[in-house]
Amino acid sequence: MGALTDKYCIVGVGETPHMRPSNRTTLSMACEAVRKALADAGLEARDVDGMTSYSIGDSTTSPHVATALGMRLNYAVDIFGGGSSGEALVANAIGLIEAGYCKTMVIFRSMNGRSGRRMGGQTPGGPIPVALAEGDGQFNIGWGWTTPAQRFGMSAMRYLRDTGCTTRAFAEIAVAHRYHASLNPKARHRSPITIEDHQRSRWIVKPLRLLDCCQETDVSVAIIVTSRERAYDLRHPPVFIMGGYARTLTDSPQWNYSREELHYVAGNYGWKRAFGMAGITHKDVDFVSCYDAFTFTTLIQLEANAFCGKGEAGEFVKGGRLRIDRELPSNLSGGHLSEGYTHGVQMVIENVRQLRHRADDACPGWAEGRHSYDRAAGCRQLKQADICCGMGWGWENMASCLILRGMAA
Amino acid sequence: MPGPIDYSKLRILPDYDTVEWWAGTKQRKYLVRQCNACGHKWFPPIFPACARCTSMDIGWFETAGRGVLHSYVVVVQPIVGAFIGAVPYVVAIIELDDCKEADGSVTRVAGVMLNDEAEVAIGLPCAVEYEETSDAKIVMPRWRVSGTAANTWKFAE
Ligand SMILES: [Zn+2]
């Protein structure tokens, strides 16, 4: 166990609807998400004295949100980063609160990810009219190789070659996460799909099809971290932070030109520390979340974090194993693939709701933790939701993880 | 062969660390970075120090521009406007024949293939060729399958 295991908690979560387009500024969306997280926690704006966010230069800042909401902060830092940053900022929050820099901290991400700046540089109107290839871009944009789909596709292709699995394994992820989205009133895509629907969807960049790719949306998400002592006084039972790793890198971080196996991703370097810190084994994990920017990224994160053996993820996910009520439920909100794209934070939010036993589903009593567990009636709450492992991805070269538990564990 | 790339819609902006590399392609030379202290080689040249020994005393190694296709993608939906006329095109990662090091690792490069998807497979030998662009200062390296190999693998879905 780590020295700070269970000493810090996530006490509030909130998000705006997933829109395309939002017709709002990132500042306006961030204020809404932060207000909702405060209300969820039962905190006032003046109770928060730290704020942090991440972006890729496409968002507002903590001082703007604090000014808008009338907060006086003792700590406000906004970092450059994408996927895997949310979990890493939770780790930062633990360290900052422990060291006395602040007491209660908001972490947010706000992005017009569809109507504003899109991943890979595509403009809302379509292909980039004139592309500037500078810095790293000289050696990828210059070869027409820009989007995450195009670039992650290299390791996906090599994975298929090295393991002998087919894209039907990718389809398993799309089908499972979509099924969960069908139980989530907030999700953008709620009609269940089949393996065959995935196989018939159009190619984006081989080996990835349309149904391998996430749903870019305009959205803001926020979570609040504080100490266990404060957490017990708040509105919900606390969700304890057991362990994790934060933006762990591979040996050869410029992964497009990595000298390692292209699909030997950063999680391989982190999971032992996270599980050791949490003091648990994989058998203790009731459910997982994976950064599913693409189906393939879920597959490879399960493998990298040792939920299955090397090269075995394709076999591991077969037959709906990641679905609710099965062996290892994954991305219970529908994830990036079907709920919407938040650069990772929505997985943390869903995990918190599941661990509280308060998934916001079709059950009339969900807010009080009363669930039917009847999937046909739209219940999304897991019966056994005591410990979860959330895995973040920021390209093959970078990963984070957050192991959380509820009161029952 | 894929359709033409409209280089008028692509602006390559060499910087202090890469200007010599682009000058190299203009002379039909395929360069990788090389450490003058320990001999380690790497790509792309945006990195100004040696990852083996941290030396910043670095130069260039002129490769033969030959290698083995290590992985690839087939871009069907274009995102960069310059490539709209080229779809579907293959982008490949290539392990250079003359950049193998003592630890078994190999310098990898990448580029757009001159071959169609049907002609491409992991494990095939490839060689670089050079393509003029609309910018007099930029010559673009492309790659072409240059032979056959025993154990190849191709995506057949
Ligand atoms: Zn060196």
XYZ file of C-alpha atoms and ligand atoms in Angstrom:
567
model
C 0.000 0.000 0.000
C 1.094 3.520 -0.697
C 1.591 6.080 2.058
C -1.349 8.136 0.771
C -3.643 5.269 -0.271
C -7.280 6.072 0.611
C -6.244 9.404 2.154
C -7.760 11.461 -0.697
C -11.162 11.244 -2.293
C -13.182 12.332 -5.283
C -16.189 14.103 -3.825
C -17.861 15.861 -6.735
C -18.402 15.290 -10.456
C -20.208 17.276 -13.125
C -20.458 17.727 -16.847
C -22.303 19.638 -19.567
C -24.312 17.753 -22.187
C -22.289 16.356 -25.093
C -23.171 18.742 -27.945
C -22.246 19.127 -31.591
C -22.114 22.074 -31.697
C -22.384 23.659 -28.252
C -22.638 27.236 -29.566
C -20.887 28.224 -26.327
C -17.429 29.288 -25.225
C -15.165 26.844 -23.406
C -15.339 29.246 -20.428
C -19.135 29.086 -20.282
C -19.121 25.290 -20.469
C -16.381 25.025 -17.835
C -18.360 27.224 -15.426
C -21.391 24.972 -15.851
C -19.386 21.781 -15.272
C -17.657 23.220 -12.182
C -20.969 24.474 -10.728
C -22.488 21.030 -11.212
C -19.516 19.331 -9.563
C -19.781 21.747 -6.606
C -23.505 21.038 -6.264
C -22.843 17.300 -6.527
C -20.306 17.531 -3.709
C -22.425 19.863 -1.603
C -19.696 22.519 -1.684
C -19.860 26.290 -2.198
C -17.543 28.073 -4.608
C -15.667 29.583 -1.643
C -14.870 26.076 -0.346
C -12.569 25.441 -3.301
C -9.062 26.898 -3.168
C -7.289 25.053 -5.953
C -8.065 24.610 -9.624
C -6.252 22.942 -12.480
C -7.079 21.994 -16.051
C -5.484 20.621 -19.168
C -5.859 21.467 -22.814
C -3.995 21.476 -26.068
C -4.258 25.224 -26.369
C -7.964 24.917 -27.194
C -9.563 25.985 -23.923
C -10.087 28.490 -21.157
C -7.995 28.644 -17.966
C -8.484 28.193 -14.226
C -8.092 31.938 -13.463
C -10.911 32.695 -15.931
C -13.244 30.130 -14.346
C -12.314 31.294 -10.845
C -13.017 34.918 -11.787
C -16.349 34.017 -13.331
C -17.465 32.009 -10.288
C -15.995 34.356 -7.678
C -13.444 31.935 -6.253
C -10.245 33.080 -4.574
C -7.711 30.379 -5.248
C -4.469 29.440 -3.544
C -3.383 27.351 -6.508
C -4.254 27.708 -10.210
C -2.200 25.900 -12.839
C -3.269 24.860 -16.331
C -1.160 22.333 -18.171
C -0.675 21.355 -21.781
C -1.898 17.826 -22.302
C -4.450 15.515 -23.796
C -5.573 12.016 -22.914
C -4.217 10.634 -19.616
C -3.940 14.154 -18.151
C -7.127 13.978 -16.056
C -5.904 11.032 -13.999
C -2.474 12.663 -13.727
C -3.989 15.885 -12.382
C -5.729 13.838 -9.687
C -2.271 12.626 -8.661
C -1.079 16.244 -8.655
C -4.038 17.226 -6.481
C -3.131 14.577 -3.897
C 0.429 15.891 -3.711
C -0.606 19.537 -3.546
C -3.193 19.026 -0.822
C -0.834 16.770 1.151
C 1.864 19.430 0.951
C -0.504 22.150 2.088
C -0.668 24.211 -1.102
C -4.456 24.006 -1.087
C -7.292 22.070 0.539
C -9.925 21.266 -2.064
C -9.211 21.165 -5.739
C -11.274 21.282 -8.927
C -9.944 19.588 -12.075
C -11.668 20.456 -15.350
C -11.424 19.980 -19.092
C -13.490 22.106 -21.479
C -13.360 21.714 -25.229
C -15.314 22.415 -28.365
C -13.843 19.177 -29.650
C -16.179 18.964 -32.609
C -17.137 22.510 -33.591
C -13.790 24.073 -32.652
C -10.353 22.586 -32.901
C -10.558 18.914 -33.877
C -7.929 16.288 -33.146
C -5.526 15.967 -36.051
C -6.106 19.550 -37.133
C -9.152 18.970 -39.314
C -11.271 22.092 -39.589
C -15.014 21.978 -38.877
C -15.637 22.433 -42.592
C -13.589 19.409 -43.721
C -10.008 18.682 -44.791
C -7.272 21.185 -43.894
C -7.134 23.572 -46.909
C -3.436 24.411 -46.548
C -1.489 22.440 -43.936
C 1.515 23.923 -42.160
C 4.030 21.200 -41.331
C 6.314 22.520 -38.602
C 8.082 20.949 -35.626
C 7.033 17.296 -35.279
C 4.563 17.923 -38.077
C 7.304 18.052 -40.687
C 7.583 14.298 -40.226
C 3.919 13.349 -40.117
C 1.743 16.067 -41.681
C 4.233 16.058 -44.539
C 3.274 12.439 -45.222
C -0.481 13.011 -44.901
C -0.420 11.246 -41.560
C -1.991 13.512 -38.953
C -5.047 12.305 -37.094
C -4.903 10.023 -34.077
C -6.706 7.370 -36.178
C -4.005 7.562 -38.840
C -1.171 7.510 -36.349
C -2.502 4.961 -33.817
C -3.420 2.808 -36.823
C 0.251 1.862 -37.209
C 0.384 0.076 -33.869
C -3.077 -1.414 -34.450
C -1.884 -2.864 -37.758
C 1.283 -4.255 -36.266
C -0.760 -5.714 -33.394
C -2.980 -7.603 -35.835
C 0.096 -8.944 -37.571
C 1.926 -9.931 -34.395
C -0.998 -11.555 -32.558
C -3.076 -13.011 -35.382
C -6.262 -11.452 -34.050
C -8.710 -9.802 -36.455
C -10.733 -6.611 -36.337
C -13.625 -8.642 -34.929
C -11.779 -8.111 -31.627
C -12.016 -4.337 -32.220
C -15.737 -4.828 -32.895
C -16.214 -6.450 -29.475
C -15.163 -3.163 -27.853
C -17.483 -1.060 -30.013
C -20.426 -3.370 -29.307
C -19.860 -3.544 -25.530
C -19.399 0.193 -25.060
C -22.413 0.955 -27.273
C -24.526 -1.412 -25.204
C -23.585 0.589 -22.119
C -24.423 3.817 -23.940
C -27.872 2.383 -24.644
C -28.352 2.482 -20.847
C -27.075 6.064 -20.550
C -29.571 8.862 -21.264
C -26.645 11.310 -21.735
C -24.951 9.313 -24.489
C -24.958 10.586 -28.063
C -25.247 7.176 -29.715
C -27.637 4.820 -27.954
C -28.812 2.305 -30.579
C -27.147 -1.049 -29.906
C -24.871 -2.347 -32.662
C -23.589 -5.787 -33.638
C -20.201 -7.146 -34.654
C -21.507 -7.218 -38.219
C -22.520 -3.524 -38.047
C -18.932 -2.760 -37.111
C -17.533 -4.937 -39.880
C -19.796 -3.255 -42.453
C -19.019 0.341 -41.414
C -16.866 2.351 -43.810
C -13.102 2.559 -43.669
C -11.552 5.668 -42.160
C -7.943 4.513 -42.238
C -7.252 0.792 -42.485
C -7.281 -1.093 -40.155
C -9.831 1.271 -38.491
C -13.455 1.689 -39.573
C -16.003 4.365 -38.672
C -17.255 2.315 -35.695
C -13.693 2.052 -34.367
C -13.607 5.824 -33.860
C -14.944 7.941 -31.016
C -17.631 10.617 -31.129
C -16.033 14.052 -31.009
C -18.220 16.417 -28.999
C -18.315 19.860 -27.421
C -18.312 19.311 -23.686
C -16.863 20.259 -20.316
C -16.224 17.916 -17.388
C -15.136 18.579 -13.796
C -14.188 16.578 -10.717
C -13.352 17.679 -7.180
C -10.636 16.140 -4.978
C -10.211 16.686 -1.256
C -8.932 14.914 1.850
C -10.738 11.979 3.471
C -11.481 14.055 6.581
C -13.311 16.723 4.567
C -14.884 14.148 2.291
C -16.857 12.504 5.092
C -18.723 15.781 5.715
C -19.941 16.106 2.138
C -23.060 15.068 0.280
C -22.106 11.635 -1.060
C -20.217 8.715 0.430
C -16.572 9.365 -0.538
C -14.837 7.588 -3.396
C -11.300 6.771 -2.256
C -8.200 7.078 -4.440
C -6.298 3.834 -3.873
C -3.468 4.185 -6.358
C -2.421 4.935 -9.876
C 0.261 6.167 -12.169
C 0.423 9.540 -13.847
C 1.534 10.214 -17.427
C 4.040 7.385 -17.407
C 6.119 7.284 -20.592
C 7.646 4.544 -22.703
C 11.350 4.182 -23.348
C 11.154 5.876 -26.698
C 8.537 8.533 -26.337
C 8.379 9.776 -29.922
C 6.282 6.672 -30.535
C 5.680 7.086 -34.259
C 9.372 6.385 -34.630
C 9.697 4.229 -31.522
C 12.474 1.668 -31.367
C 10.226 -0.576 -29.267
C 7.395 -2.817 -30.350
C 4.798 -0.346 -31.645
C 2.089 -1.860 -29.448
C 4.195 -2.084 -26.277
C 2.449 0.947 -24.818
C 3.120 3.000 -21.691
C 0.738 1.121 -19.384
C 3.241 -1.733 -19.358
C 5.580 0.517 -17.387
C 2.978 1.621 -14.850
C 0.572 -1.069 -13.741
C 2.771 -2.777 -11.133
C 3.236 0.508 -9.276
C -0.493 1.278 -9.384
C -1.615 -2.116 -8.125
C 1.135 -2.150 -5.518
C 0.099 1.291 -4.269
C -3.539 0.228 -4.128
C -2.641 -3.036 -2.408
C -4.895 -5.089 -4.680
C -4.658 -7.619 -7.500
C -6.529 -7.697 -10.801
C -9.028 -10.155 -9.266
C -10.205 -7.424 -6.891
C -11.257 -5.151 -9.758
C -15.012 -5.184 -10.404
C -14.971 -3.007 -13.512
C -12.620 -0.951 -15.659
C -12.555 2.100 -17.840
C -10.272 2.503 -20.820
C -9.485 5.531 -22.959
C -11.480 4.440 -25.985
C -10.605 7.110 -28.500
C -10.599 3.994 -30.681
C -11.670 0.422 -30.083
C -8.069 -0.676 -30.412
C -6.868 1.580 -27.612
C -9.138 -0.253 -25.145
C -7.813 -3.597 -26.308
C -4.192 -2.608 -25.900
C -4.706 -0.908 -22.521
C -6.239 -4.067 -21.040
C -3.186 -5.948 -22.211
C -0.680 -3.283 -21.118
C -2.193 -3.201 -17.629
C -1.999 -7.011 -17.369
C -5.709 -7.820 -17.349
C -4.663 -10.470 -19.867
C -1.403 -11.851 -21.203
C 0.681 -10.286 -23.924
C -0.937 -10.775 -27.308
C -4.074 -12.221 -25.704
C -6.385 -9.193 -25.599
C -8.181 -10.188 -28.802
C -9.133 -13.525 -27.300
C -9.823 -11.926 -23.887
C -12.568 -9.585 -25.127
C -14.367 -12.215 -27.228
C -18.016 -13.049 -26.648
C -19.015 -9.830 -24.886
C -16.732 -10.238 -21.901
C -16.538 -6.439 -21.362
C -20.306 -6.027 -21.092
C -22.169 -5.147 -17.932
C -22.974 -8.287 -15.880
C -20.110 -10.155 -17.549
C -16.515 -10.794 -16.408
C -14.988 -7.309 -16.737
C -17.422 -4.503 -17.556
C -15.668 -1.648 -19.365
C -16.678 1.991 -19.936
C -20.121 1.822 -18.398
C -21.201 5.249 -19.696
C -20.507 4.244 -23.294
C -17.135 5.966 -23.280
C -15.651 8.080 -26.013
C -16.926 5.641 -28.606
C -20.602 6.160 -27.839
C -21.212 8.715 -25.083
C -18.987 11.507 -26.428
C -15.367 12.607 -26.328
C -13.995 14.376 -23.252
C -10.288 13.606 -23.431
C -10.738 10.999 -20.691
C -12.443 12.642 -17.713
C -15.911 11.196 -18.322
C -14.560 7.749 -17.458
C -13.518 9.016 -14.031
C -16.976 10.587 -13.607
C -18.797 7.386 -14.521
C -16.551 5.314 -12.279
C -17.323 7.636 -9.348
C -21.069 7.349 -9.976
C -20.862 3.549 -10.194
C -18.816 3.310 -6.984
C -21.398 5.511 -5.211
C -24.091 3.216 -6.595
C -25.670 6.260 -8.216
C -25.394 5.772 -11.955
C -27.716 8.352 -13.554
C -29.789 5.880 -15.541
C -33.496 5.244 -16.190
C -34.198 3.976 -12.664
C -36.514 6.523 -10.963
C -34.613 6.196 -7.658
C -31.054 6.368 -9.027
C -30.221 9.582 -7.129
C -30.889 7.763 -3.850
C -29.046 4.632 -4.990
C -32.178 2.585 -5.761
C -31.590 0.488 -8.877
C -33.494 -2.362 -10.502
C -30.473 -3.949 -12.227
C -32.935 -4.646 -15.018
C -31.026 -3.862 -18.208
C -34.190 -4.129 -20.302
C -35.619 -1.311 -18.181
C -32.502 0.825 -18.726
C -30.611 0.258 -15.463
C -26.886 0.864 -15.892
C -25.746 0.386 -12.296
C -23.455 -2.548 -11.606
C -24.577 -4.711 -8.703
C -21.037 -5.222 -7.465
C -19.145 -1.958 -7.912
C -16.595 -1.737 -5.129
C -13.251 -1.276 -6.931
C -12.485 -0.010 -10.414
C -9.371 0.520 -12.469
C -9.461 3.478 -14.858
C -6.853 3.570 -17.599
C -5.917 6.733 -19.471
C -4.079 6.950 -22.765
C -2.219 9.841 -24.336
C -0.845 8.187 -27.475
C 1.009 4.873 -27.260
C 3.861 6.554 -25.434
C 1.937 7.947 -22.465
C -0.537 6.541 -19.964
C -2.195 7.163 -16.614
C -4.231 5.027 -14.262
C -6.533 5.622 -11.325
C -7.682 2.828 -9.030
C -10.712 3.894 -7.007
C -12.918 2.279 -4.396
C -16.291 3.050 -2.894
C -17.369 2.794 0.726
C -18.206 -0.905 0.456
C -14.715 -2.121 -0.460
C -0.141 3.951 -57.795
C -1.989 6.483 -55.621
C -3.163 9.771 -57.135
C -1.077 12.951 -56.986
C -0.322 14.896 -53.808
C -1.140 18.600 -54.276
C 1.999 20.075 -52.727
C 0.668 23.614 -53.210
C -1.566 22.872 -50.207
C 1.292 21.738 -47.991
C 3.818 24.107 -46.443
C 6.843 22.381 -44.941
C 8.581 24.717 -42.494
C 12.129 23.475 -41.763
C 13.613 24.713 -38.497
C 17.119 25.047 -37.030
C 17.259 21.319 -36.278
C 15.814 20.048 -39.555
C 16.933 22.419 -42.304
C 19.915 20.211 -43.195
C 17.675 17.161 -43.455
C 15.475 18.893 -46.036
C 18.601 20.135 -47.805
C 19.613 16.456 -47.909
C 16.478 15.275 -49.716
C 17.051 18.013 -52.284
C 20.394 16.342 -53.027
C 18.678 12.894 -53.083
C 20.289 11.949 -49.777
C 18.298 10.193 -47.055
C 19.842 11.325 -43.774
C 19.323 10.266 -40.183
C 20.819 11.910 -37.139
C 23.991 10.366 -35.722
C 25.788 10.990 -32.443
C 29.442 11.936 -32.921
C 30.253 10.618 -29.445
C 28.685 7.127 -29.446
C 27.433 6.504 -32.969
C 23.748 6.150 -32.088
C 21.378 6.988 -34.965
C 17.832 8.343 -34.831
C 14.898 9.844 -36.682
C 13.206 12.302 -36.918
C 15.879 14.989 -36.702
C 13.781 17.284 -34.493
C 15.649 15.775 -31.517
C 18.871 17.724 -30.924
C 20.545 15.322 -28.481
C 21.563 11.679 -28.357
C 19.119 9.508 -26.386
C 21.900 6.985 -25.646
C 24.541 9.330 -24.171
C 22.899 12.829 -24.088
C 25.650 14.283 -26.291
C 24.669 17.288 -28.345
C 27.690 16.854 -30.555
C 25.683 15.379 -33.395
C 25.962 14.975 -37.142
C 24.344 13.063 -39.985
C 24.541 9.542 -41.367
C 23.694 9.128 -45.030
C 21.658 5.947 -45.310
C 21.286 3.909 -48.468
C 17.555 4.688 -48.293
C 16.612 1.003 -48.127
C 14.706 -0.864 -45.471
C 11.944 -3.275 -44.523
C 8.294 -2.307 -44.222
C 7.463 -2.576 -40.507
C 3.836 -1.384 -40.387
C 1.424 0.655 -42.469
C -1.975 2.298 -42.638
C -4.190 2.924 -45.655
C -5.675 6.408 -45.497
C -9.157 6.261 -47.008
C -10.627 9.491 -45.603
C -8.214 12.356 -46.267
C -7.715 15.022 -43.590
C -4.875 17.039 -45.104
C -6.303 18.758 -48.184
C -3.093 18.179 -50.166
C -3.842 14.444 -50.073
C -7.481 14.495 -51.279
C -6.413 13.361 -54.754
C -4.123 10.671 -53.372
C -6.618 8.527 -51.444
C -6.440 5.696 -50.823
C -2.747 5.999 -50.041
C -0.408 3.954 -47.866
C 1.756 5.506 -45.147
C 4.432 3.083 -43.967
C 6.975 2.805 -41.165
C 10.252 1.405 -42.484
C 13.198 -0.071 -40.585
C 16.409 1.050 -42.276
C 18.795 -1.739 -43.361
C 21.961 0.144 -42.467
C 20.819 1.516 -39.093
C 20.792 -1.619 -36.935
C 22.527 -1.159 -33.581
C 24.258 -3.481 -31.131
C 21.202 -3.728 -28.849
C 19.149 -5.026 -31.777
C 17.152 -1.818 -32.215
C 16.751 -0.188 -35.600
C 16.094 3.381 -36.669
C 12.596 3.679 -38.108
C 11.466 6.237 -40.658
C 8.131 6.769 -42.383
C 6.679 8.092 -45.575
C 4.035 7.772 -48.262
C 4.338 4.701 -50.483
C 4.340 4.967 -54.264
C 2.586 1.593 -54.313
C -1.098 0.837 -53.979
C -2.368 -1.088 -50.986
C -2.505 -4.340 -52.991
C 1.262 -4.261 -53.522
C 2.202 -3.508 -49.917
C 2.882 -5.962 -47.087
C 4.737 -5.978 -43.789
C 8.155 -7.521 -44.310
C 8.713 -6.349 -47.899
C 11.907 -4.509 -48.830
C 11.449 -0.862 -49.794
C 13.616 1.861 -51.287
C 13.319 5.622 -51.225
C 12.606 7.773 -54.275
C 12.371 11.531 -54.475
C 9.488 13.653 -55.681
C 9.651 17.285 -56.768
C 7.119 19.581 -55.108
C 5.656 22.999 -55.930
C 8.126 24.479 -53.431
C 11.570 24.798 -54.997
C 13.167 24.284 -51.585
C 11.439 20.975 -50.765
C 11.994 17.558 -52.322
C 9.771 14.882 -50.768
C 10.989 11.350 -50.123
C 8.535 8.601 -51.112
C 8.949 4.850 -50.743
C 8.480 1.971 -53.184
C 8.482 -1.793 -52.723
C 11.794 -2.953 -54.165
C 11.598 -6.757 -54.078
C 10.038 -9.788 -52.462
C 10.474 -11.506 -49.091
C 9.686 -14.876 -47.574
C 7.605 -13.998 -44.530
C 5.287 -11.154 -45.349
C 1.936 -10.209 -43.835
C -0.779 -8.064 -45.304
C -4.069 -6.753 -43.987
C -6.673 -8.572 -46.026
C -9.992 -7.446 -44.524
Zn 25.519 9.319 -28.157
